[in-house]
Short mmCIF file of N, CA and C in Angstrom, two decimals:
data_model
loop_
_atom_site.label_atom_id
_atom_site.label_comp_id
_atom_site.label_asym_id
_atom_site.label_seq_id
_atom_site.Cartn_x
_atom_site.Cartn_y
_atom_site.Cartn_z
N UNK Y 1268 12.44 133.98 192.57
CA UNK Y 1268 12.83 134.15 191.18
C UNK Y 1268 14.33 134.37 191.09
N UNK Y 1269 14.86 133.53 190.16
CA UNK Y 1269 16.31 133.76 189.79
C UNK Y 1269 16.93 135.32 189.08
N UNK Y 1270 17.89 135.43 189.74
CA UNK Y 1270 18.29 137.10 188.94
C UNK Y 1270 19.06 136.59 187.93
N UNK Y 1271 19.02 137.32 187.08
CA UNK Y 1271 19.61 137.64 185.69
C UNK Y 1271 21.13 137.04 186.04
N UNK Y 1272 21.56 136.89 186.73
CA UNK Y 1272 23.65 137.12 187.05
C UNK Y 1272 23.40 135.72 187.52
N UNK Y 1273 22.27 134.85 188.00
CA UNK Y 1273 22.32 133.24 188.41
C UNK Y 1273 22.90 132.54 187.10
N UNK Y 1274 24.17 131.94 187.76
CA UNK Y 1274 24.80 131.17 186.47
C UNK Y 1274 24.24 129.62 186.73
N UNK Y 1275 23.76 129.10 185.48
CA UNK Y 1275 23.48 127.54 185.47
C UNK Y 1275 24.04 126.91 184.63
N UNK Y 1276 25.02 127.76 183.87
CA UNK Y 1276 26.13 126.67 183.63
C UNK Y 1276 27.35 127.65 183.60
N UNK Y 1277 28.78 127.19 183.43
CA UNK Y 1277 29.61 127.64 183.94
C UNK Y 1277 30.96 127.93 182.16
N UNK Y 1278 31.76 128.95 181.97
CA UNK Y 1278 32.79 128.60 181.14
C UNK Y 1278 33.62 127.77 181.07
N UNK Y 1279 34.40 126.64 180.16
CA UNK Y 1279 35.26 126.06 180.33
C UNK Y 1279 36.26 126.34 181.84
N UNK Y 1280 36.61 125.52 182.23
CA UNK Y 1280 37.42 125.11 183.55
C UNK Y 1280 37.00 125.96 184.31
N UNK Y 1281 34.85 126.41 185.07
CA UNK Y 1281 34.89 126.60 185.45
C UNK Y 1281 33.82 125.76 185.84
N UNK Y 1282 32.84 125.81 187.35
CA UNK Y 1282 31.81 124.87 187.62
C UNK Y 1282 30.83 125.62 188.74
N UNK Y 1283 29.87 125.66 188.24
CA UNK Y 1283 28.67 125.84 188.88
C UNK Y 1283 28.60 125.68 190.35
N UNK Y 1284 28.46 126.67 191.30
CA UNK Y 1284 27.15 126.09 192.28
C UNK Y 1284 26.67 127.16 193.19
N UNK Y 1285 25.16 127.26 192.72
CA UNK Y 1285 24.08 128.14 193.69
C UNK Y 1285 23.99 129.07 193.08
N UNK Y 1286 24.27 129.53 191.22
CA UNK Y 1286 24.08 130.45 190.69
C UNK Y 1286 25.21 130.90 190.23
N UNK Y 1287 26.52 130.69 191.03
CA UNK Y 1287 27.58 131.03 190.32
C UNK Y 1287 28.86 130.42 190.17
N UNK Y 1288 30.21 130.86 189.69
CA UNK Y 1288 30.83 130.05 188.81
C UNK Y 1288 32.22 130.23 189.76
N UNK Y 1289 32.82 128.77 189.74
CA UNK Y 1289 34.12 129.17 190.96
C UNK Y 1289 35.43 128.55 190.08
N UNK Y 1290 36.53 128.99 189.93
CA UNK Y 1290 37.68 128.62 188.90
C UNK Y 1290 37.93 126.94 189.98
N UNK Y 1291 37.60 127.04 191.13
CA UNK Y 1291 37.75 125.57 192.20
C UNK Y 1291 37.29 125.74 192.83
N UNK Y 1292 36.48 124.57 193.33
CA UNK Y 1292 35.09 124.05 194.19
C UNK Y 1292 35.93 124.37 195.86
N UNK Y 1293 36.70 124.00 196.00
CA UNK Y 1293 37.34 124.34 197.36
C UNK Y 1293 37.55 125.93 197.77
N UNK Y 1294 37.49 126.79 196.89
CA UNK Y 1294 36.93 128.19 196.82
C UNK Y 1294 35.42 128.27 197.60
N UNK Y 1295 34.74 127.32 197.65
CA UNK Y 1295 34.02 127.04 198.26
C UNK Y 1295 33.94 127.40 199.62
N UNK Y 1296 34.74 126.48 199.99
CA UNK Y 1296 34.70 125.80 201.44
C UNK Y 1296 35.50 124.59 201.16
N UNK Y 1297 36.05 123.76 202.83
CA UNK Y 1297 36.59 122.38 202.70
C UNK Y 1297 35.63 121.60 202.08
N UNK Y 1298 36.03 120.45 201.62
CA UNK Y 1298 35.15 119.51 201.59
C UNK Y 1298 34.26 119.68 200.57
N UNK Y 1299 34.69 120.44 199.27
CA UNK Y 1299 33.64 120.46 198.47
C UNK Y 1299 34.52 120.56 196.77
N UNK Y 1300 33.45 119.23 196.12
CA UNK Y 1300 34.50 118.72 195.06
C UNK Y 1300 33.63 118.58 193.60
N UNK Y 1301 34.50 118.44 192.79
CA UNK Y 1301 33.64 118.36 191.30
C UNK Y 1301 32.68 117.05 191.27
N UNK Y 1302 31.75 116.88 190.99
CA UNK Y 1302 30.68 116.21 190.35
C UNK Y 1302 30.63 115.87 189.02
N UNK Y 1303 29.97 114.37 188.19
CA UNK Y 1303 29.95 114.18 186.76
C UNK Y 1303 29.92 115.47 186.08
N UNK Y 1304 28.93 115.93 186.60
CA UNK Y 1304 28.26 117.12 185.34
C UNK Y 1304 28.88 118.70 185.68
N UNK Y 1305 30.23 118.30 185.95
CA UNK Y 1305 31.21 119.63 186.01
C UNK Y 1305 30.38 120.95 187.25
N UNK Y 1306 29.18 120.37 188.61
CA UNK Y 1306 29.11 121.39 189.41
C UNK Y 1306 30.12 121.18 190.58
N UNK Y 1307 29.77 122.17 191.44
CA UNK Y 1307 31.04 122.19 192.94
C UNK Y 1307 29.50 120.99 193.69
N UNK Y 1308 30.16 120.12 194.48
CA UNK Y 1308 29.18 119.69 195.43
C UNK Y 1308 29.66 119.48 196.44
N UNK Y 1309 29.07 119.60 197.80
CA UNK Y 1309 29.84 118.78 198.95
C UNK Y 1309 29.69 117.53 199.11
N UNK Y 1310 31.20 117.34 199.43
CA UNK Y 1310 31.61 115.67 199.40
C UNK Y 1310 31.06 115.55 200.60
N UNK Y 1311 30.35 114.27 200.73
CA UNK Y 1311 29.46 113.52 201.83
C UNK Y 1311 30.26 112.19 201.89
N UNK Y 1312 30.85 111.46 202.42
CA UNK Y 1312 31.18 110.01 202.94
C UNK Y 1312 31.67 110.04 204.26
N UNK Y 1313 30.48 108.77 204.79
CA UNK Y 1313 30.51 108.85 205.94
C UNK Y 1313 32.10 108.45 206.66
N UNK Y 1314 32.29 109.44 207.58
CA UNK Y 1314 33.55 108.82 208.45
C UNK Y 1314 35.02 109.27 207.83
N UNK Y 1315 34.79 110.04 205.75
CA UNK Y 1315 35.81 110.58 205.41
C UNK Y 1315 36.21 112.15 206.38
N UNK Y 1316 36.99 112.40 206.64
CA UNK Y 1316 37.78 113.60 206.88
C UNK Y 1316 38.56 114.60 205.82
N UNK Y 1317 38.88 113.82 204.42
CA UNK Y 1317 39.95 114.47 203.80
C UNK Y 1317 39.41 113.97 202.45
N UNK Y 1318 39.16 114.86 201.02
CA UNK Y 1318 38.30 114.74 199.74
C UNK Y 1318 39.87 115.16 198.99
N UNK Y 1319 39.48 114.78 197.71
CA UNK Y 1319 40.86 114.98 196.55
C UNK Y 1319 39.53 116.31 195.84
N UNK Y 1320 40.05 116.73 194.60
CA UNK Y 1320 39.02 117.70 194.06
C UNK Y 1320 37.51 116.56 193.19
N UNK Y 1321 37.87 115.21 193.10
CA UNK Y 1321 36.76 114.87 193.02
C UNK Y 1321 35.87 113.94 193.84
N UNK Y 1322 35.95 114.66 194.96
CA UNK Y 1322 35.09 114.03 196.13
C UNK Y 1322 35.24 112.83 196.62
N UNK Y 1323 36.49 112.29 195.86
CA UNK Y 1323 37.14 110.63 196.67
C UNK Y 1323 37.84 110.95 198.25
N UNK Y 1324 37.41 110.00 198.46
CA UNK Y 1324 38.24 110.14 200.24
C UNK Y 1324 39.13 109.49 199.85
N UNK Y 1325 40.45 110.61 200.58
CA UNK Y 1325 41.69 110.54 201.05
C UNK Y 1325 41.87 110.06 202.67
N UNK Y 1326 41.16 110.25 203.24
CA UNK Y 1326 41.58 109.97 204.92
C UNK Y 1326 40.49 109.97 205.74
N UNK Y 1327 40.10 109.15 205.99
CA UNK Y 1327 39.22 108.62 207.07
C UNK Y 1327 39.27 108.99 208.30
N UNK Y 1328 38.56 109.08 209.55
CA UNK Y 1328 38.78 109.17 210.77
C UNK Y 1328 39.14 108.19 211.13
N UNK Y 1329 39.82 108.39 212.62
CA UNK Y 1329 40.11 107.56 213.77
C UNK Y 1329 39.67 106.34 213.55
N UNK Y 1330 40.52 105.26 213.24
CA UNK Y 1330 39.86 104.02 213.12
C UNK Y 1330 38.91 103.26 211.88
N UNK Y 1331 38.98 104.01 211.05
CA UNK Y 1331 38.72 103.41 209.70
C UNK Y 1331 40.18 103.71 208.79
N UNK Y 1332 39.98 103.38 207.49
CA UNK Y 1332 40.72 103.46 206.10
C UNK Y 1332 39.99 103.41 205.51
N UNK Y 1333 40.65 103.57 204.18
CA UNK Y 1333 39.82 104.30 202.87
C UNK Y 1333 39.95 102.68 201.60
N UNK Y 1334 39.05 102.15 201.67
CA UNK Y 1334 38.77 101.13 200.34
C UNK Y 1334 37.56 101.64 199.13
N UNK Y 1335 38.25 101.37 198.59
CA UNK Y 1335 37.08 101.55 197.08
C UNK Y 1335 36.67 100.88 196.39
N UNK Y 1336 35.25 100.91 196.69
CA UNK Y 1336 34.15 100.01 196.97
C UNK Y 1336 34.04 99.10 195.34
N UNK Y 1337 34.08 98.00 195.81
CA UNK Y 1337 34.43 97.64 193.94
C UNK Y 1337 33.04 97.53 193.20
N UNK Y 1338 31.84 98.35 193.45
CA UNK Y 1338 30.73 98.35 192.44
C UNK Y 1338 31.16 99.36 192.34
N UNK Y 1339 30.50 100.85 193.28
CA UNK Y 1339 30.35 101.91 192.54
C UNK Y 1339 32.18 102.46 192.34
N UNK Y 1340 33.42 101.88 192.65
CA UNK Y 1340 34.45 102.79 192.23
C UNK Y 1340 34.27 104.06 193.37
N UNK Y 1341 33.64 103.79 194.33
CA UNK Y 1341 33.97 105.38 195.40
C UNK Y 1341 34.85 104.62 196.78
N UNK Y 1342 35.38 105.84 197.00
CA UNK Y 1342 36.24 105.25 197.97
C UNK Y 1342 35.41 105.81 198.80
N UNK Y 1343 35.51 104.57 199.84
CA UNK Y 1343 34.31 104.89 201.27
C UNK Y 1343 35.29 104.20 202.95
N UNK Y 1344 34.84 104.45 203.36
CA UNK Y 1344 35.57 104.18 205.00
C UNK Y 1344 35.03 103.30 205.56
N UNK Y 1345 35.81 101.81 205.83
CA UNK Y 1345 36.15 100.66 206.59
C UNK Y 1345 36.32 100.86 208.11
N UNK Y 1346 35.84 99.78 209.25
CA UNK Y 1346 36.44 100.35 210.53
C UNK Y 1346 37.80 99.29 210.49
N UNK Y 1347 38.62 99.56 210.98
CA UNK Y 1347 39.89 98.99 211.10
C UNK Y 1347 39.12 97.72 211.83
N UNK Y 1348 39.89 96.43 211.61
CA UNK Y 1348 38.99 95.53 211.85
C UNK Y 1348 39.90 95.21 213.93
N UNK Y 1349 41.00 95.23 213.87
CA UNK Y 1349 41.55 95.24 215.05
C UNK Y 1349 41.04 95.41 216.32
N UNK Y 1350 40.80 95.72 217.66
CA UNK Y 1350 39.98 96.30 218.41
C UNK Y 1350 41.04 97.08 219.27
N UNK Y 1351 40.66 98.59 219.20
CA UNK Y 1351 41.45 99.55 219.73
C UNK Y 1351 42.82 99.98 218.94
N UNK Y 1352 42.67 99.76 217.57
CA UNK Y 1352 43.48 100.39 216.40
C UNK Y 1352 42.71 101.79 216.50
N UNK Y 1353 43.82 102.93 216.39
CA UNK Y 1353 43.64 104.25 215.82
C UNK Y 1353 43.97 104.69 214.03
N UNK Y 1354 44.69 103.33 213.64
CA UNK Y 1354 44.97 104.04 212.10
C UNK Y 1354 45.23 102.23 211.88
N UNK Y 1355 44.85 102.36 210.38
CA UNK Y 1355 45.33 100.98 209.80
C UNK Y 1355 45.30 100.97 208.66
N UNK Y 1356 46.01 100.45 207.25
CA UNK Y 1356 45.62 100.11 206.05
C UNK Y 1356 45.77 99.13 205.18
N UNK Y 1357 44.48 98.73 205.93
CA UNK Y 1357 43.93 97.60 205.39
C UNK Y 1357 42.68 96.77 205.95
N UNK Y 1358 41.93 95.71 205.81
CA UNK Y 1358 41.39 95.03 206.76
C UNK Y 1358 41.51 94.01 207.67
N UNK Y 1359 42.82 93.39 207.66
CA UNK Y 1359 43.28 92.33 208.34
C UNK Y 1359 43.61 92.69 209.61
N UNK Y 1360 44.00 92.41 210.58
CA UNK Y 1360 44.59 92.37 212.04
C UNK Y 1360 46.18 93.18 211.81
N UNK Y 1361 46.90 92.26 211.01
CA UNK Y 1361 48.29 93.09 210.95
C UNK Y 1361 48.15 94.10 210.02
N UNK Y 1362 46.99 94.71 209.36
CA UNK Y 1362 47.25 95.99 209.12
C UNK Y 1362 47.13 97.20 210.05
N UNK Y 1363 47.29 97.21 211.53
CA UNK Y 1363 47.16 98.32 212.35
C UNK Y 1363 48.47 98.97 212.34
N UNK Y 1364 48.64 99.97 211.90
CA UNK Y 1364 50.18 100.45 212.25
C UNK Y 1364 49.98 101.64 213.71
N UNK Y 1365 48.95 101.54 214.13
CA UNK Y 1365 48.80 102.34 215.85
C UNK Y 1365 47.57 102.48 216.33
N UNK Y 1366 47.95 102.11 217.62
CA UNK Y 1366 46.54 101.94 218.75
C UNK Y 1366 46.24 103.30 219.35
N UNK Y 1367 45.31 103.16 219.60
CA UNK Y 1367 44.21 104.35 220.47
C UNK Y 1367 45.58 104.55 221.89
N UNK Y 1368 45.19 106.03 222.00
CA UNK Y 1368 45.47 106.23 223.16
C UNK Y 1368 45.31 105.12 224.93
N UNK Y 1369 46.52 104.90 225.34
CA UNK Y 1369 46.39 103.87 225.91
C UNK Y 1369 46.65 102.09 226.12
N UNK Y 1370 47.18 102.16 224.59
CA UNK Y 1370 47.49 101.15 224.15
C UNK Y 1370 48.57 100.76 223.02
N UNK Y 1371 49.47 99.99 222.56
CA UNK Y 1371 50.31 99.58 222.25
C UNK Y 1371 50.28 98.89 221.31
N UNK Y 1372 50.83 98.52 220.05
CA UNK Y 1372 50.93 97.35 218.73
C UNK Y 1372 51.82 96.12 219.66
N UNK Y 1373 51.00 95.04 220.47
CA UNK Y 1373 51.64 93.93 220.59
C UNK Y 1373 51.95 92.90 219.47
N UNK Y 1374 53.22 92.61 219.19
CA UNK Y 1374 53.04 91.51 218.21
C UNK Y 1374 53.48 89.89 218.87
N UNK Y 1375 52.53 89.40 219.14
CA UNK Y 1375 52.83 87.47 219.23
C UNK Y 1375 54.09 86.79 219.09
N UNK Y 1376 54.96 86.59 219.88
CA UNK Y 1376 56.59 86.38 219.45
C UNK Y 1376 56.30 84.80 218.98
N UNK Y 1377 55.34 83.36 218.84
CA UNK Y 1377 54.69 82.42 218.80
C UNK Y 1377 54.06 82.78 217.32
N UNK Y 1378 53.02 83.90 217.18
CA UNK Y 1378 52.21 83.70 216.08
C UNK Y 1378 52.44 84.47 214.66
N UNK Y 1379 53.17 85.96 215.70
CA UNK Y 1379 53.23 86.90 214.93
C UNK Y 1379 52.17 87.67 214.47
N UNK Y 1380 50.67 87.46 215.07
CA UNK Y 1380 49.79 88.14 215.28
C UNK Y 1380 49.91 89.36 215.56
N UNK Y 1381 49.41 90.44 215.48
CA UNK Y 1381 49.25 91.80 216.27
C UNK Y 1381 48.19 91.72 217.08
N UNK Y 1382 47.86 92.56 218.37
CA UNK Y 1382 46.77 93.33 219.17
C UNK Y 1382 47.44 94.58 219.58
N UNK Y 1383 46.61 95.40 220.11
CA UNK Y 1383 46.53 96.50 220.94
C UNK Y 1383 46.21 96.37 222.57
N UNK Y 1384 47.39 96.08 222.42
CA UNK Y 1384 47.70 95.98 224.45
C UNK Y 1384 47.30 97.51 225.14
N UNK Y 1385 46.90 97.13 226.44
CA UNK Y 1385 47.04 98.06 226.81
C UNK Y 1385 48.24 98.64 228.20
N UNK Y 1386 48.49 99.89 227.93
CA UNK Y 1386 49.69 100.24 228.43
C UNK Y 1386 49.29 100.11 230.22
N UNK Y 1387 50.29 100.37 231.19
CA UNK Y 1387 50.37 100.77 232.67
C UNK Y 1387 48.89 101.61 233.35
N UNK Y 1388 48.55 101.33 234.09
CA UNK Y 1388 48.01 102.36 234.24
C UNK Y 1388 48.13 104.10 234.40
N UNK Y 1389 47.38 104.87 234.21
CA UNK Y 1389 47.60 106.31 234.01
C UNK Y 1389 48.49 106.64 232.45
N UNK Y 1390 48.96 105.59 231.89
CA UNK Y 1390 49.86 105.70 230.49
C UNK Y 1390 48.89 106.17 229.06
N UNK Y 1391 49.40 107.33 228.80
CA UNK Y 1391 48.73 107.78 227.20
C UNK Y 1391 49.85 106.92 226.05
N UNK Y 1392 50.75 106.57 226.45
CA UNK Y 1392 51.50 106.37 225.40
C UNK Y 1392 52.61 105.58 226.12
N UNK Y 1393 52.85 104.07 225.30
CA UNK Y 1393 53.95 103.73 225.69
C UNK Y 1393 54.43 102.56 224.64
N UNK Y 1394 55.81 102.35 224.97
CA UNK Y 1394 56.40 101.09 224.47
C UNK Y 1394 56.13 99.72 224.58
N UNK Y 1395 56.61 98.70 223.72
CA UNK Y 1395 55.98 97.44 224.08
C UNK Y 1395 57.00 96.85 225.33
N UNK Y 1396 57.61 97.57 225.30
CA UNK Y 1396 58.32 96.88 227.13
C UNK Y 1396 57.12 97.99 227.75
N UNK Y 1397 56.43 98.41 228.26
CA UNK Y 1397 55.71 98.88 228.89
C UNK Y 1397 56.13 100.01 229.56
N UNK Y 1398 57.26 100.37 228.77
CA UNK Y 1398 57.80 101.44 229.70
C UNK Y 1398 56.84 103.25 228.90
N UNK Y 1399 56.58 103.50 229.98
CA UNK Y 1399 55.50 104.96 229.20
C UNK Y 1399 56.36 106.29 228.97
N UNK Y 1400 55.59 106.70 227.60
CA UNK Y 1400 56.33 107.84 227.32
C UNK Y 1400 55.24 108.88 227.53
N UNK Y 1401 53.91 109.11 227.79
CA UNK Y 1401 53.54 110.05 227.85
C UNK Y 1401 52.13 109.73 228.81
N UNK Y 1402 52.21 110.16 230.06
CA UNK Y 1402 51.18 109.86 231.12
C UNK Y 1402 49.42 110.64 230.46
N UNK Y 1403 48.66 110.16 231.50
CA UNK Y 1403 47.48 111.22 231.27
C UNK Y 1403 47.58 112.65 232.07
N UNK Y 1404 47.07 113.43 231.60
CA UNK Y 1404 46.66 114.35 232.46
C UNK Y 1404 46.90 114.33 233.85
N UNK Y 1405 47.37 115.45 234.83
CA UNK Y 1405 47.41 114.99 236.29
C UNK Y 1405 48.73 113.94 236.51
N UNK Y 1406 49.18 113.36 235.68
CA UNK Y 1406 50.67 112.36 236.20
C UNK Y 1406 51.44 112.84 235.04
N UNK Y 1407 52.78 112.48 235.62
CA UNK Y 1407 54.18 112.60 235.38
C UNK Y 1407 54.83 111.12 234.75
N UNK Y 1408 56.17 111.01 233.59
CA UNK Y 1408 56.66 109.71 233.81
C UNK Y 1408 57.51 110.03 234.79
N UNK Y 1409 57.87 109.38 236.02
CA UNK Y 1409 59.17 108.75 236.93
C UNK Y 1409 60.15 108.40 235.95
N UNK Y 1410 61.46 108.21 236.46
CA UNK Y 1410 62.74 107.93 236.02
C UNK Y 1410 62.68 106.20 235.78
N UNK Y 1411 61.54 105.52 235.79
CA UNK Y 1411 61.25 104.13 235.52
C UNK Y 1411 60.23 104.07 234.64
N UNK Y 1412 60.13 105.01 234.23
CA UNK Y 1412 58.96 104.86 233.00
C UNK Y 1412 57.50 104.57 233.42
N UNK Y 1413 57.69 104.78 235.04
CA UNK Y 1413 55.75 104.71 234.96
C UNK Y 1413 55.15 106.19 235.56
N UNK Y 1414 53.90 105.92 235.39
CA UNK Y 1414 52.72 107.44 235.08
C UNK Y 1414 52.72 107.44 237.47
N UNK Y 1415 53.37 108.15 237.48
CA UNK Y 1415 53.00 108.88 239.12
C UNK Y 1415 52.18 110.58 239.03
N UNK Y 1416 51.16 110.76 240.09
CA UNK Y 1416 50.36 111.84 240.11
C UNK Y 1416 51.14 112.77 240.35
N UNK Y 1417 50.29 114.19 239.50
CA UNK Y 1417 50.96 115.35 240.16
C UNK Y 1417 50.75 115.48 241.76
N UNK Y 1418 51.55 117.15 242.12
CA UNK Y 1418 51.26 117.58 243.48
C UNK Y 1418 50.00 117.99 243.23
N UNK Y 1419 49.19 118.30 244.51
CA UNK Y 1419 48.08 119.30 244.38
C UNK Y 1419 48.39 120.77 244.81
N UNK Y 1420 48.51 121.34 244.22
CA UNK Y 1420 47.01 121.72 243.14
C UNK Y 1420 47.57 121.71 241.72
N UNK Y 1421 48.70 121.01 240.85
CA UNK Y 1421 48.98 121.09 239.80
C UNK Y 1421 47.84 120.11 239.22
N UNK Y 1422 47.85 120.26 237.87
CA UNK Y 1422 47.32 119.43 236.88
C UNK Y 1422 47.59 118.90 236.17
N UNK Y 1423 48.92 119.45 235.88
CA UNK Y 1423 50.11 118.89 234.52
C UNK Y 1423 51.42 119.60 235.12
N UNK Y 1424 52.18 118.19 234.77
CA UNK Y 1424 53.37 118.23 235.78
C UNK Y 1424 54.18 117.84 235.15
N UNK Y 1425 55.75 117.66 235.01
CA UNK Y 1425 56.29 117.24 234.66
C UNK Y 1425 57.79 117.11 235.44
N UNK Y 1426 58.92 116.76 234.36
CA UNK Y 1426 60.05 116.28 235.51
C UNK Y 1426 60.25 115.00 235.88
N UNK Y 1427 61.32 114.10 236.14
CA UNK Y 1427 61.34 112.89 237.07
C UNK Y 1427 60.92 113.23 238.50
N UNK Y 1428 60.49 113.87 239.01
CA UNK Y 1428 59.60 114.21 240.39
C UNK Y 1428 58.38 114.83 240.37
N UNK Y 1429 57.88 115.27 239.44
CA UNK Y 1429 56.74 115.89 238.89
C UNK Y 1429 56.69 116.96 239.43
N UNK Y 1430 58.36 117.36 239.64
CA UNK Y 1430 58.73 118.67 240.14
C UNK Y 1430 58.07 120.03 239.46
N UNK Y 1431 58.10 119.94 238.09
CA UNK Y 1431 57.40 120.85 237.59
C UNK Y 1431 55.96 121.12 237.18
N UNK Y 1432 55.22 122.61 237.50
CA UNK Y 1432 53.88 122.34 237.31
C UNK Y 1432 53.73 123.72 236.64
N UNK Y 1433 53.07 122.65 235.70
CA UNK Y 1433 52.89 123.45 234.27
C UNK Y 1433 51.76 124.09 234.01
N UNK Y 1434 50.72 123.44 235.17
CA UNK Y 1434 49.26 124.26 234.83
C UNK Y 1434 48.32 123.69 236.61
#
């Protein structure tokens, strides 16, 4: 049974939910946004990360973007169509503006195409000359830009000798 103080509807600029009345739905919790009929609800779209106050996605995860869907008007999450894009906006190939860990925005000097190359081995991060700026775990960059192992027993190293060990 509902107590007497359960609100089911709310005062001007305020909105309902679970009995009572919040001046903003994000008072809530993340992720929770106005509805037609003025309650707080949680925003649900699959693959969104980031809601405006009315439950439209702002930011997608890893590898999608945000299009709005031209029946219902909701913005919903696309996978980047690229293979091994981390962010893109849009659906075409040259909309990737960055690849997954490991890989690189090659562009086609012939087509002008984009892909996502992948870098040196042991490389988290590098340039399209292949030179790496940030190794994996366990390696160092060398003074030539490629990923060499730490000493043992380090794990994370750094330095042009992987003189330093950081963990």
């Amino acid at each position: 049974e509902k107590s007497p103080s359960y609100c089911t509807k709310c005062p001007n600029d305020f909105f309902a939910y679970e009995g009572e009345c919040y001046e903003t739905c994000d008072k809530i919790g993340p992720d929770y946004g106005i509805s037609l009929d003025l309650q707080c609800v949680k925003c649900e779209i699959d693959k969104c990360i980031q809601y405006d106050d009315a439950c439209q996605c702002l930011k997608c995860s890893e590898g999608f973007y945000v299009v709005s869907d031209s029946i219902t008007l909701i913005e919903i999450c696309m996978p980047c169509r690229l293979q091994n894009c981390r962010e893109c906006n849009g659906s075409g190939n040259d909309d990737c503006i960055a690849c997954k860990d490991g890989f690189y925005i090659y562009t086609d000097p012939n087509t002008g195409s984009k892909s996502c190359s992948p870098c040196r081995e042991n490389c988290k991060v590098c340039s399209p000359d292949l030179t790496c700026e940030v190794c994996n775990d366990g390696f160092y960059v060398n003074d030539k830009g490629q990923c060499n192992p730490c000493e043992s027993p380090c794990t994370l190293c750094s330095g042009n000798n992987g003189e330093l060990c950081t963990q």
